[in-house]
Short mmCIF file of C-alpha atoms in Angstrom, two decimals:
data_model
loop_
_atom_site.label_atom_id
_atom_site.label_comp_id
_atom_site.label_asym_id
_atom_site.label_seq_id
_atom_site.Cartn_x
_atom_site.Cartn_y
_atom_site.Cartn_z
CA MET A 1 -13.03 4.55 8.05
CA PRO A 2 -13.79 4.00 11.69
CA GLY A 3 -13.83 0.22 11.93
CA GLN A 4 -13.77 -3.20 10.39
CA CYS A 5 -17.47 -3.37 9.50
CA PRO A 6 -17.62 -0.22 7.31
CA ARG A 7 -14.39 -1.25 5.56
CA LEU A 8 -15.71 -4.71 4.91
CA GLY A 9 -18.91 -3.29 3.41
CA PHE A 10 -16.84 -1.02 1.18
CA PHE A 11 -14.61 -3.94 0.13
CA ARG A 12 -17.66 -6.06 -0.70
CA THR A 13 -19.00 -3.23 -2.88
CA ILE A 14 -15.71 -3.17 -4.79
CA SER A 15 -15.76 -6.97 -5.06
CA ASN A 16 -19.28 -6.94 -6.48
CA ALA A 17 -18.47 -4.15 -8.94
CA ALA A 18 -15.33 -5.95 -10.13
CA ASN A 19 -17.15 -9.30 -10.21
CA GLU A 20 -14.17 -10.83 -8.39
CA PRO A 21 -13.89 -12.49 -4.98
CA LEU A 22 -12.28 -10.35 -2.29
CA LYS A 23 -9.25 -12.65 -2.03
CA ARG A 24 -8.23 -11.84 -5.63
CA LEU A 25 -8.51 -8.05 -5.31
CA PRO A 26 -5.74 -5.59 -4.38
CA LEU A 27 -7.20 -4.88 -0.95
CA ALA A 28 -5.78 -5.21 2.54
CA PHE A 29 -6.31 -4.57 6.22
CA SER A 30 -3.78 -2.24 7.83
CA SER A 31 -3.39 -0.83 11.29
CA PRO A 32 -0.61 1.37 12.69
CA GLU A 33 -0.82 -0.10 16.19
CA TRP A 34 -2.92 -2.35 18.37
CA SER A 35 -5.40 -0.20 20.26
CA ASN A 36 -7.17 -3.11 21.95
CA GLU A 37 -7.69 -6.85 21.81
CA LYS A 38 -10.29 -6.52 19.04
CA GLY A 39 -7.54 -5.55 16.59
CA LEU A 40 -6.17 -9.07 16.42
CA GLY A 41 -9.67 -10.37 15.73
CA ALA A 42 -10.14 -7.80 12.98
CA ALA A 43 -6.83 -8.74 11.38
CA LEU A 44 -7.79 -12.42 11.44
CA GLY A 45 -11.26 -11.56 10.15
CA PHE A 46 -9.83 -9.97 7.04
CA ARG A 47 -7.43 -12.87 6.57
CA LEU A 48 -10.41 -15.24 6.71
CA LEU A 49 -11.48 -13.42 3.54
CA GLY A 50 -8.05 -13.92 1.96
CA LEU A 51 -6.80 -10.37 2.58
CA ASN A 52 -3.36 -9.83 4.12
CA SER A 53 -3.07 -7.67 7.20
CA TYR A 54 -0.23 -5.14 7.50
CA HIS A 55 1.08 -3.67 10.75
CA CYS A 56 3.96 -1.53 12.04
CA ILE A 57 3.82 -3.09 15.49
CA ALA A 58 3.75 -6.80 16.26
CA PRO A 59 0.48 -7.95 17.79
CA PRO A 60 0.26 -8.72 21.49
CA VAL A 61 0.59 -12.48 21.01
CA ASP A 62 2.32 -14.10 23.95
CA GLY A 63 2.55 -17.74 24.82
CA SER A 64 2.95 -20.64 22.50
CA GLU A 65 5.34 -20.45 19.55
CA LYS A 66 2.79 -22.49 17.57
CA VAL A 67 0.07 -19.91 18.17
CA ALA A 68 2.37 -17.05 17.20
CA ARG A 69 3.49 -18.88 14.03
CA PHE A 70 -0.16 -19.48 13.13
CA ILE A 71 -1.04 -15.82 13.67
CA TYR A 72 1.87 -14.61 11.52
CA GLU A 73 2.48 -17.20 8.81
CA ASP A 74 0.49 -20.40 8.89
CA THR A 75 -2.69 -18.72 7.73
CA ARG A 76 -1.20 -18.51 4.20
CA GLU A 77 -1.88 -22.15 3.42
CA LEU A 78 -5.19 -22.29 5.24
CA LEU A 79 -6.63 -18.86 4.32
CA GLY A 80 -4.44 -17.54 1.50
CA ALA A 81 -3.35 -14.52 3.53
CA VAL A 82 -0.74 -13.60 6.14
CA MET A 83 0.09 -10.97 8.72
CA VAL A 84 2.94 -8.71 7.63
CA VAL A 85 4.74 -6.74 10.34
CA ASP A 86 7.42 -4.16 9.55
CA GLN A 87 8.35 -1.39 11.99
CA ASP A 88 9.41 0.84 9.09
CA PRO A 89 6.17 2.38 7.76
CA VAL A 90 7.75 3.26 4.41
CA ALA A 91 8.99 -0.31 3.90
CA LEU A 92 5.56 -1.59 4.93
CA ALA A 93 3.88 0.73 2.43
CA ARG A 94 6.21 -0.54 -0.30
CA ARG A 95 5.29 -4.12 0.61
CA ILE A 96 1.58 -3.29 0.40
CA ILE A 97 2.08 -1.71 -3.02
CA ALA A 98 4.12 -4.70 -4.25
CA ASP A 99 1.45 -7.10 -3.02
CA PHE A 100 -1.26 -5.02 -4.69
CA ASP A 101 0.71 -4.95 -7.94
CA GLU A 102 1.00 -8.75 -7.78
CA ARG A 103 -2.77 -9.09 -7.38
CA ARG A 104 -3.42 -6.58 -10.17
CA ALA A 105 -1.15 -8.57 -12.49
CA ALA A 106 -2.96 -11.83 -11.60
CA LEU A 107 -6.22 -10.12 -12.62
CA GLY A 108 -4.72 -8.75 -15.82
CA TRP A 109 -5.14 -5.20 -14.54
CA ASP A 110 -2.65 -2.42 -15.16
CA LYS A 111 -0.13 -1.77 -12.44
CA GLY A 112 -1.03 1.08 -10.12
CA SER A 113 0.21 4.56 -10.85
CA GLU A 114 3.52 5.86 -9.57
CA PRO A 115 3.70 6.61 -5.86
CA ALA A 116 2.35 10.02 -4.98
CA THR A 117 5.79 11.29 -3.94
CA THR A 118 7.17 10.49 -7.40
CA ARG A 119 4.27 12.25 -9.11
CA LEU A 120 4.56 15.24 -6.78
CA SER A 121 8.31 15.51 -7.37
CA ALA A 122 7.75 15.49 -11.13
CA LEU A 123 5.06 18.17 -10.83
CA GLN A 124 7.32 20.29 -8.65
CA ARG A 125 10.19 20.02 -11.19
CA GLN A 126 7.80 20.96 -13.99
CA GLN A 127 6.51 23.95 -12.00
CA GLU A 128 10.07 25.11 -11.23
CA HIS A 129 11.04 24.75 -14.89
CA SER A 130 8.01 26.78 -16.03
CA HIS A 131 8.84 29.46 -13.47
CA ALA A 132 12.45 29.61 -14.75
CA HIS A 133 11.23 30.02 -18.33
CA LEU A 134 8.69 32.67 -17.37
CA HIS A 135 11.20 34.76 -15.44
CA GLY A 136 14.27 34.12 -17.59
CA HIS A 137 16.18 32.26 -14.87
CA PRO A 138 19.01 29.88 -15.79
CA HIS A 139 17.87 26.26 -15.70
CA THR A 140 18.47 22.84 -17.22
CA HIS A 141 16.62 20.76 -19.78
CA ASN A 142 16.59 17.02 -19.17
CA ASP A 143 19.10 17.50 -16.35
CA THR A 144 21.95 18.02 -18.84
CA GLU A 145 22.98 21.60 -19.40
CA ASP A 146 22.42 24.99 -17.83
CA HIS A 147 21.21 27.70 -20.15
CA HIS A 148 19.40 30.99 -20.21
CA HIS A 149 16.70 31.95 -22.68
CA GLU A 150 17.19 35.33 -24.29
#
């Protein structure tokens, strides 16, 4: 979605449908980089609603250590949300998923499904196995033994 306002409207729709406040839902604000000064405001705006913000690049916060600490961490106690920065996008994605799973559990909801890469790998193995059966190629069952169907 193009900006903070459409996302916020979408999040409010989910909140209303779930009959839960935004701060309890598995939702977040994420940005790959800071395109302009409004990004920091957007990140804080979502944290005002109790939603963590996730970023691969640290925000352009120079100056006081107290201000930087507030931007990153001290909003947890005040707002119930923090800014998470991790330069590794895969690690950041895992953190988002873990945080979402924690919120789902607090709501009594089922954990999210397996990551797409896990599901895709399983589908690919299944497709390769079916192909081997169809064409009589040697293959394994349950990763244990090679065999060939006659």
